[in-house]
Coordinates of N, CA and C in Angstrom, one line a residue:
X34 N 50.2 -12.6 13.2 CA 49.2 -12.5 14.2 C 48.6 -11.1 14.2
X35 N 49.9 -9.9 14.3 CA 49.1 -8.6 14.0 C 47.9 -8.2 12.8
X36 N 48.2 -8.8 11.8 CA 47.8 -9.3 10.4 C 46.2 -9.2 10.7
X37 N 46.6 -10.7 11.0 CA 45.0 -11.4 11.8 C 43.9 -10.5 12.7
X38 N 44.4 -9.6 13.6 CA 44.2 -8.6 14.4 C 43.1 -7.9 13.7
X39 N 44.1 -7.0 12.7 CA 44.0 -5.8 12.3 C 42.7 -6.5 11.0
X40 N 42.9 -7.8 10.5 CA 41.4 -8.0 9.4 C 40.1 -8.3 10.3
X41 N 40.8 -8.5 11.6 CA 39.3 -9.3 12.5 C 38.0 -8.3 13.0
X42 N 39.3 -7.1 13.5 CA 39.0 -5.7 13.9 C 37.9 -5.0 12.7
X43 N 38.7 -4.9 11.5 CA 38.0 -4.4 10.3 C 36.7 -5.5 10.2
X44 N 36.5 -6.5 10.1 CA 36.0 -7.2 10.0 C 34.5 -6.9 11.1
X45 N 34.9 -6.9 12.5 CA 33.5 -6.7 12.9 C 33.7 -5.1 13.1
X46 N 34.3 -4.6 12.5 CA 33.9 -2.8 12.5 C 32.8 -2.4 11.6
X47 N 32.7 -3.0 10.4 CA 32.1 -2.8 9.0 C 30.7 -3.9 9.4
X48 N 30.4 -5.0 10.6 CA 29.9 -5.6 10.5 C 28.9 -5.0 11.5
X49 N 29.3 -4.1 12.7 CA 28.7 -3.4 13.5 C 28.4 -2.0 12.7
X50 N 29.2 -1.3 11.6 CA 28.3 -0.1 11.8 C 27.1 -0.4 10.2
X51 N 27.6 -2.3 9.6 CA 25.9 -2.3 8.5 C 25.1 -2.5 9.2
X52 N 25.1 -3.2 10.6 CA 23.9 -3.0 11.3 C 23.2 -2.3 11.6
X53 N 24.1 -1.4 12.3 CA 23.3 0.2 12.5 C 22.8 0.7 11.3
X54 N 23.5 0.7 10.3 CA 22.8 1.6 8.9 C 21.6 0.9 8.7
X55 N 21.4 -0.9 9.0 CA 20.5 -1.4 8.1 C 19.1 -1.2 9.4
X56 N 19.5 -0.9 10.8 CA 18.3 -0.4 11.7 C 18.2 0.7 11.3
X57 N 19.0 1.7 10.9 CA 18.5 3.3 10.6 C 17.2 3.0 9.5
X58 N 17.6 2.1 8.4 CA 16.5 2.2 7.0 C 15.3 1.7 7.4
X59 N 15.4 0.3 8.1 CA 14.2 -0.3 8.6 C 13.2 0.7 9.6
X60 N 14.1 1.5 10.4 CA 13.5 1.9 11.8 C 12.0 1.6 11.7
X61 N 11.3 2.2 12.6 CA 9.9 1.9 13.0 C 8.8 2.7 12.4
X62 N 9.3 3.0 11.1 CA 7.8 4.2 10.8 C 7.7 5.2 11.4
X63 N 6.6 5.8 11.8 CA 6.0 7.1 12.1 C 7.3 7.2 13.5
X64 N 7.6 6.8 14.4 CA 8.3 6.9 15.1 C 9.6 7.7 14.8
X65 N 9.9 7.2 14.1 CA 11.2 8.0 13.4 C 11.3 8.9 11.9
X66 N 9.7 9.4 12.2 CA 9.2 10.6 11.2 C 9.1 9.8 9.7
X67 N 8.8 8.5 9.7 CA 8.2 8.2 8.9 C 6.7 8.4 8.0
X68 N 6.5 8.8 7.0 CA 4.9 8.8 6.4 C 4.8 7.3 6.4
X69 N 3.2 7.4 6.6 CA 2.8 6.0 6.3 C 2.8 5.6 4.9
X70 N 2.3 4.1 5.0 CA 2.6 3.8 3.2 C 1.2 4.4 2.5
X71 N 1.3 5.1 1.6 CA 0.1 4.9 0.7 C 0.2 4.6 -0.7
X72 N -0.7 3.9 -0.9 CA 0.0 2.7 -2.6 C -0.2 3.6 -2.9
X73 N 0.6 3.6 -4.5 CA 0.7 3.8 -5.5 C -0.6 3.6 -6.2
X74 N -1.0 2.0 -6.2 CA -2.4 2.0 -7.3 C -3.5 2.0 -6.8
X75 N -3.5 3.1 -5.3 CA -4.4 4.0 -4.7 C -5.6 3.0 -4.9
X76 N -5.6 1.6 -4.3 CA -6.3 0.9 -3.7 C -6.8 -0.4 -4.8
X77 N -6.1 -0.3 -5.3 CA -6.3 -2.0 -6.7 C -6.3 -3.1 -5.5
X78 N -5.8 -3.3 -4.8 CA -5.8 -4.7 -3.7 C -6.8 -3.9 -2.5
X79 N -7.3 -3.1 -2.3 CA -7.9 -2.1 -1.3 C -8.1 -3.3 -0.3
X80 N -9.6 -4.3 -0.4 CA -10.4 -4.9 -0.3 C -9.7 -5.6 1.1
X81 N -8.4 -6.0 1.0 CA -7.6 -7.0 1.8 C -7.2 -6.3 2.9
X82 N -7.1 -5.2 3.1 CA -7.2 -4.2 4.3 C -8.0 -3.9 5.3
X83 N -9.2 -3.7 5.1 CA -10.3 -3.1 5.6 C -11.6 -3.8 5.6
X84 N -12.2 -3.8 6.7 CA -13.2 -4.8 6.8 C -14.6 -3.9 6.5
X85 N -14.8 -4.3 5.2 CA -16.1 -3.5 4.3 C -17.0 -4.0 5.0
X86 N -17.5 -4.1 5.7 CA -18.8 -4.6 6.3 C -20.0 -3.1 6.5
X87 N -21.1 -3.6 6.0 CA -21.8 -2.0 6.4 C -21.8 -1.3 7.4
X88 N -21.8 -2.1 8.9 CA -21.5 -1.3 9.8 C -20.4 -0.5 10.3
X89 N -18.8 -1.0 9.1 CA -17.5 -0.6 9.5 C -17.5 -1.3 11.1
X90 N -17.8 -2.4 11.3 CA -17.9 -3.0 12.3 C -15.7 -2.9 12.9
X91 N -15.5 -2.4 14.1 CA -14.2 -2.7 14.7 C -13.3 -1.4 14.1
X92 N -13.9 -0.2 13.7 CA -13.1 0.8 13.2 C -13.4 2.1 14.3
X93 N -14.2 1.7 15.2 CA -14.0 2.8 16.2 C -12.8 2.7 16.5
X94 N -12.3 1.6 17.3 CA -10.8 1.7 17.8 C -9.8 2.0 17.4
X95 N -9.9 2.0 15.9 CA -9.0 2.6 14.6 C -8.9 3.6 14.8
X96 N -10.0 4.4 14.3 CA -10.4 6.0 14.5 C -9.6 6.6 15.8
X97 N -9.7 5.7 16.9 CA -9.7 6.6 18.0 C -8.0 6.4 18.2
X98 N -7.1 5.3 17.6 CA -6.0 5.7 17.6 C -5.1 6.5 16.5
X99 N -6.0 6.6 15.3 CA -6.0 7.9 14.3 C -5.6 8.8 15.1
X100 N -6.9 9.3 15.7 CA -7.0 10.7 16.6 C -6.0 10.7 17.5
X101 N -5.6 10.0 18.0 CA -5.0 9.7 19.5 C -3.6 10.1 19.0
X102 N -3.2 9.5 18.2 CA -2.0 10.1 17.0 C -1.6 11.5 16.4
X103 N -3.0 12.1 16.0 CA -2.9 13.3 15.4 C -2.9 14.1 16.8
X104 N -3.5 13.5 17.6 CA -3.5 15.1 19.0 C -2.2 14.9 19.3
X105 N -1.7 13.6 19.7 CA -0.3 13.7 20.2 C 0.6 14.6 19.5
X106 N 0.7 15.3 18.3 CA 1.5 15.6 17.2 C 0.7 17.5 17.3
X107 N 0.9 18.4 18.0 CA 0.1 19.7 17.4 C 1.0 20.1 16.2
X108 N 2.0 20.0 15.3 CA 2.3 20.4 14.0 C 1.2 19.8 13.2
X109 N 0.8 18.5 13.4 CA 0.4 17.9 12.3 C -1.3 18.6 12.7
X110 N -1.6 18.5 14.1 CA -3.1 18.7 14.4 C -3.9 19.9 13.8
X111 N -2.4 20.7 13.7 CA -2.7 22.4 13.4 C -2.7 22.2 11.4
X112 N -2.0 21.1 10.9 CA -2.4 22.0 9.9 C -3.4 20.9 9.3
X113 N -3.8 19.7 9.8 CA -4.9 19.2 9.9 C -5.9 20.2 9.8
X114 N -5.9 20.5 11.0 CA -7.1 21.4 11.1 C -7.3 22.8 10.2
X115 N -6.2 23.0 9.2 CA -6.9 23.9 8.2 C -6.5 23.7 7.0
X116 N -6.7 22.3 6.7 CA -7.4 21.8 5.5 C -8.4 21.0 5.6
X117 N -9.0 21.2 7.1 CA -10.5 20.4 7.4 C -11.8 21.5 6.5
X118 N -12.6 21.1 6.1 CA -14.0 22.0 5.8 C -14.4 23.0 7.1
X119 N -15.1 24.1 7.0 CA -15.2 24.9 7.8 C -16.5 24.0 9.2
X120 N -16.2 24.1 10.4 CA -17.6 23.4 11.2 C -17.2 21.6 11.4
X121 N -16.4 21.4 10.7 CA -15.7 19.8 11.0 C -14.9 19.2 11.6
X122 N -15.8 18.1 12.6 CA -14.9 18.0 13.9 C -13.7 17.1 13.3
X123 N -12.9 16.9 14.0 CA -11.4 16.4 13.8 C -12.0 14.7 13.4
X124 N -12.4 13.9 14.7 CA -13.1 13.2 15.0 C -14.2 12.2 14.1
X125 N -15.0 13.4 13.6 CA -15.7 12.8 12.5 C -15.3 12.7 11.0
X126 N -14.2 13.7 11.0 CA -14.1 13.6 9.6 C -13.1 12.4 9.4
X127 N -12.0 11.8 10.5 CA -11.4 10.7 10.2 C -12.0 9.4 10.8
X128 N -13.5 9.3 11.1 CA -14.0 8.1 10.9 C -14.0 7.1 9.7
X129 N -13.6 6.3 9.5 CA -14.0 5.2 8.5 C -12.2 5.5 7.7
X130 N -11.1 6.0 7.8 CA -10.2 5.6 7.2 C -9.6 4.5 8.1
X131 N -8.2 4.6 6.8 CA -7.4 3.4 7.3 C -6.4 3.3 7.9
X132 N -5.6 5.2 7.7 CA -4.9 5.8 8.1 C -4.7 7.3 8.2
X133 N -3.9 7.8 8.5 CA -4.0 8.9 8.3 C -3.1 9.5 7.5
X134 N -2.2 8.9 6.6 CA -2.0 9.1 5.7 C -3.1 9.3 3.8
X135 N -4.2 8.0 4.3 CA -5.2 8.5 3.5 C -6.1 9.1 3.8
X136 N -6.0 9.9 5.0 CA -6.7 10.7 5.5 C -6.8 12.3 5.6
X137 N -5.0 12.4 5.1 CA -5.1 13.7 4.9 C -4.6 13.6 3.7
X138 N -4.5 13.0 2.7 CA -4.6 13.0 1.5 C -6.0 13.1 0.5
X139 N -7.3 12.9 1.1 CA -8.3 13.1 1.0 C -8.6 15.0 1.0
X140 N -7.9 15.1 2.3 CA -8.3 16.2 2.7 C -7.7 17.3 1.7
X141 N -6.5 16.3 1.5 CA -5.6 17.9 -0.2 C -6.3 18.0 -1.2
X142 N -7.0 16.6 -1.6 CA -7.9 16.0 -2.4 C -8.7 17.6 -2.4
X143 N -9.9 17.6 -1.0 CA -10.7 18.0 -1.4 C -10.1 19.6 -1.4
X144 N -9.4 20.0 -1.1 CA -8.9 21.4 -1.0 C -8.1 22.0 -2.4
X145 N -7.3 21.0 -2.7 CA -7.0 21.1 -4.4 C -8.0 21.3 -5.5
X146 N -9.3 20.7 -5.6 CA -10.0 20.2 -6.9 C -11.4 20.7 -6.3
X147 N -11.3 21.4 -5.2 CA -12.5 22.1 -4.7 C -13.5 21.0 -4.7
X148 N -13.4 19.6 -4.4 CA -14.6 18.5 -4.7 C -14.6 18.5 -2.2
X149 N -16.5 18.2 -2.4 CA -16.3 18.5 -0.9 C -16.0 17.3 0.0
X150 N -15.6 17.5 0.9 CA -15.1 16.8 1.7 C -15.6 15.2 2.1
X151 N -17.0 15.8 2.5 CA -18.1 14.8 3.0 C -18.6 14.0 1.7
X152 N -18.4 14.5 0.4 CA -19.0 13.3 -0.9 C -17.3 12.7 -0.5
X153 N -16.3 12.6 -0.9 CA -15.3 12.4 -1.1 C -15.0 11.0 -0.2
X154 N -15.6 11.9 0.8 CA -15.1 10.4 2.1 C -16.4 9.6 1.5
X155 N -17.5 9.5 1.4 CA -18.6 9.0 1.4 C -17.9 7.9 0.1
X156 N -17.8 8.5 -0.9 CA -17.4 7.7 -2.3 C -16.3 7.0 -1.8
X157 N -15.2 7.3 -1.3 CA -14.1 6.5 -0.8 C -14.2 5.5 -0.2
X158 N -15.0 5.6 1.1 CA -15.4 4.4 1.8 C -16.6 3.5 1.5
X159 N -17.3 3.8 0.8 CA -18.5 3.2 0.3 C -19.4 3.4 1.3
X160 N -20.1 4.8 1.2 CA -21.0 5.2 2.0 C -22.2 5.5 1.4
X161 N -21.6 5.8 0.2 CA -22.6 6.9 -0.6 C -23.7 6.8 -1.0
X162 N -24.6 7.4 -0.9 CA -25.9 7.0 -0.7 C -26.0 6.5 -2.6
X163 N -26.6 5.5 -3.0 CA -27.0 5.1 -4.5 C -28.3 5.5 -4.8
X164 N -29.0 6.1 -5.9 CA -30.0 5.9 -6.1 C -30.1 4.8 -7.2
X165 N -31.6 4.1 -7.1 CA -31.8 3.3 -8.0 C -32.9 3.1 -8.3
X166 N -33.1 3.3 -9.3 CA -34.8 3.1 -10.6 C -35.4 1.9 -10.6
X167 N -36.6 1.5 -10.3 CA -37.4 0.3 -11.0 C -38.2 0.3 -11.8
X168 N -38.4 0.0 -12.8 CA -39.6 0.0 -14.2 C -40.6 -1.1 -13.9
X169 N -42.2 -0.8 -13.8 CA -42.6 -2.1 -13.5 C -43.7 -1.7 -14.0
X170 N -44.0 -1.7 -15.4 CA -44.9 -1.9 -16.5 C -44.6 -0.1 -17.0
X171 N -45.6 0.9 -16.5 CA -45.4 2.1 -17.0 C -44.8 2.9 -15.3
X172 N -44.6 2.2 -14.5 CA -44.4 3.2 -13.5 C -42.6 2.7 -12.8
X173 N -42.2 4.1 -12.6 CA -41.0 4.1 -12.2 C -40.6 4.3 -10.7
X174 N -39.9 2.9 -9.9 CA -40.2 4.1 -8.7 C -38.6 4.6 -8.3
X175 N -37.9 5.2 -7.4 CA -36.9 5.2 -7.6 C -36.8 5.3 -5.6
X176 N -35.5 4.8 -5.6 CA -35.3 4.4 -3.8 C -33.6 4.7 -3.6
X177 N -33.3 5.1 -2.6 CA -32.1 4.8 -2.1 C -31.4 3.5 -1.4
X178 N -29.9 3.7 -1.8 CA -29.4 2.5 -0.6 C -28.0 3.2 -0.5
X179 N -27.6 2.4 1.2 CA -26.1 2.8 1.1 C -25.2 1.5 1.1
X180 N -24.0 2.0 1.0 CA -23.3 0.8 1.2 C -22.8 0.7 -0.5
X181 N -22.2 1.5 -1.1 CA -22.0 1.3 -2.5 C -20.4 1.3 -1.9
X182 N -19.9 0.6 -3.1 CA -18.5 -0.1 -3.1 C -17.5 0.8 -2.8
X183 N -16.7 0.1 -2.1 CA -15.8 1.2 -1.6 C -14.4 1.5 -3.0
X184 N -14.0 2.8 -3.3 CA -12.9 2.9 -4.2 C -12.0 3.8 -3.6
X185 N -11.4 3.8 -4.7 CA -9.7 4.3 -4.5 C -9.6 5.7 -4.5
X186 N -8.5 6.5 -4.1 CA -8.8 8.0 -4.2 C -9.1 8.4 -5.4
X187 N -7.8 7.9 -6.5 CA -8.4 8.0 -7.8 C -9.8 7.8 -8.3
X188 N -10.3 6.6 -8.4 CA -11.6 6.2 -8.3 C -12.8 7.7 -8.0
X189 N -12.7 7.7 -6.7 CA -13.7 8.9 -6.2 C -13.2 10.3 -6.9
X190 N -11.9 10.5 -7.3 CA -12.1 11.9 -7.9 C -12.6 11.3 -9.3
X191 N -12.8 10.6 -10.1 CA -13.1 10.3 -11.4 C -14.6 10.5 -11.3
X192 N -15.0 9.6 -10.3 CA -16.4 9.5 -10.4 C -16.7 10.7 -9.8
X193 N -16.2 11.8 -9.1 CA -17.0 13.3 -8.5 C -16.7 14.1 -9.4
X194 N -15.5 14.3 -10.6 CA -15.1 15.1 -11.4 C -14.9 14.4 -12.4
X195 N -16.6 13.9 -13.2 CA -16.1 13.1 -14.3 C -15.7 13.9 -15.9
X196 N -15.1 15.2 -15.4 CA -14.7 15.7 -16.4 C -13.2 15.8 -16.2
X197 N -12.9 15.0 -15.7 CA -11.3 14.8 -15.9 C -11.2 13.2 -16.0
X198 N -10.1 13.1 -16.5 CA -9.6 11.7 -17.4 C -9.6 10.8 -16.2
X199 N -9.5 9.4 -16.3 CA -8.9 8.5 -15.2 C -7.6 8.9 -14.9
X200 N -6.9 9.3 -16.1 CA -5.4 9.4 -15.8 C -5.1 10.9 -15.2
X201 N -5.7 11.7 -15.1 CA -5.8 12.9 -14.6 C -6.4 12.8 -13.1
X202 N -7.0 12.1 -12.5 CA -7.2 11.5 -11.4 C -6.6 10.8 -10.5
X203 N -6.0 9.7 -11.3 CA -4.7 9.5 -10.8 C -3.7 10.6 -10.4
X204 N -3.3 11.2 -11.6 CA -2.3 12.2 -11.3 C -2.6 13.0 -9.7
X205 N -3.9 13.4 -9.8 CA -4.4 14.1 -8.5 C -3.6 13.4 -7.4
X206 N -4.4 12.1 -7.2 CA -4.3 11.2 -6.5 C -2.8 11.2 -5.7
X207 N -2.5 10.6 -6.4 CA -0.4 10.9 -6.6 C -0.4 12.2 -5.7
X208 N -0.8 13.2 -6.4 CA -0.1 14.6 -5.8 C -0.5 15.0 -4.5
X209 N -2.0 14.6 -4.4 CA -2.6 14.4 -2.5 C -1.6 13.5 -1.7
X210 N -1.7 12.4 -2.7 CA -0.6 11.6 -1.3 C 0.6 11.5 -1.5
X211 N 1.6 12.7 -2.0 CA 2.7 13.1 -1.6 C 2.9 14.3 -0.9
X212 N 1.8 14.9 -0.8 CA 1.6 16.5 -0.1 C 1.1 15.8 1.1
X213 N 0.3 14.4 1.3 CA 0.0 13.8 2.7 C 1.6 13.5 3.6
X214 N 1.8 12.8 2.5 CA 3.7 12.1 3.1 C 4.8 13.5 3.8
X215 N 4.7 14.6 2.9 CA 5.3 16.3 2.9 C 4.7 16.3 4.6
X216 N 3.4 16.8 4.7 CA 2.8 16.7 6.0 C 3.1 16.2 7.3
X217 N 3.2 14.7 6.9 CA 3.2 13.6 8.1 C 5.0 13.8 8.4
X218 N 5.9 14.1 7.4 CA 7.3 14.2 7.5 C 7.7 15.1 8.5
X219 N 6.9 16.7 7.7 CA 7.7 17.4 8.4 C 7.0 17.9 9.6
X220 N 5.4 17.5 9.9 CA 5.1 18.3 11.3 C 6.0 17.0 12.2
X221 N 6.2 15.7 11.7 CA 6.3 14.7 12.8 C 8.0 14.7 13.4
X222 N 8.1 15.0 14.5 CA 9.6 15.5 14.9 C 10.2 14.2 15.3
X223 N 11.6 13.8 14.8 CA 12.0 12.4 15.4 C 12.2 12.2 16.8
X224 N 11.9 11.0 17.4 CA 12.0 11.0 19.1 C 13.6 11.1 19.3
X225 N 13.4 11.9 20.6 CA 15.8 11.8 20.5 C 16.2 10.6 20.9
X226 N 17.2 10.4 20.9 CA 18.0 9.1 21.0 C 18.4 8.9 22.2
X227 N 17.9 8.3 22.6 CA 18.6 8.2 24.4 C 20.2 7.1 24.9

């Protein structure tokens, strides 16, 4: 019987503390000083996320719990705030992301490769203004539109600095959104345990 005891004991001792380990891994993200996710192939599935509509129809309320996120946090707000461009409200510059993990990954983006802020987001989210040529016998006329396709971070440094490789864009890419994740880690303090 003692036998029986002593494997039952072991038994839910090992069973209560994989639980705990396997809530520690899962925990809740940002809550427990998690970075958010940002892919790897820096938006190949983008499309299924975010509702491309021209008007970014239903991303104010996004935006405003972005923000609502970053003020709650002043480590993160403060160094937010100086890798923003000089004269740029907090506000506006994280309109139209998805997170703020690709949000301040942009922003290393633009601070790394000196490419500006406002093309960057514009190319990213499909803002950017297009121009486009018509031929109609000898006369050419040429017009804008917006609403050009939204790409990947990779994507927009390729196309702003088409003097570096795709694969060198990537690389960028990569290295913004691990200096985003560095960021989001260490200003974000774990809640205590009550």
């Amino acid at each position: 019987m003692k036998k029986f005891l002593s494997v039952f004991f072991v038994f839910m001792l090992v069973s209560y503390l994989s639980t705990v380990a396997l809530a520690q891994v899962r925990g809740t993200g940002h809550a427990q000083g998690h970075a958010p996710e940002v892919s790897r192939d820096h938006g190949q599935n983008h499309d299924k996320n975010i509702d491309h509509d021209k008007n970014h129809a239903g991303t104010t309320a996004q935006d405003a719990k972005l923000e609502a996120r970053i003020e709650r946090n002043p480590g993160l707000k403060s160094k937010i705030e100086s890798l923003l461009p000089p004269n740029t409200d907090l506000k506006t510059a994280l309109s139209g992301f998805k997170n703020d993990g690709q949000f301040i990954a942009a922003l290393h983006v633009s601070k790394n490769l000196g490419i500006p802020f406002d093309q960057l987001k514009a190319t990213m989210l499909g803002t950017n203004p297009q121009l486009t040529a018509t031929t109609t016998g000898s006369t050419t006329t040429a017009s804008t539109t917006t609403g050009s396709k939204p790409m990947s971070l990779g994507q927009a440094i390729h196309t702003l600095q088409p003097n570096l490789s795709a694969k060198d864009a990537e690389r960028e890419a990569d290295t913004a959104e691990n200096q985003a994740k560095v960021d989001i880690k260490i200003t974000t303090a774990p809640k205590p345990v009550s």
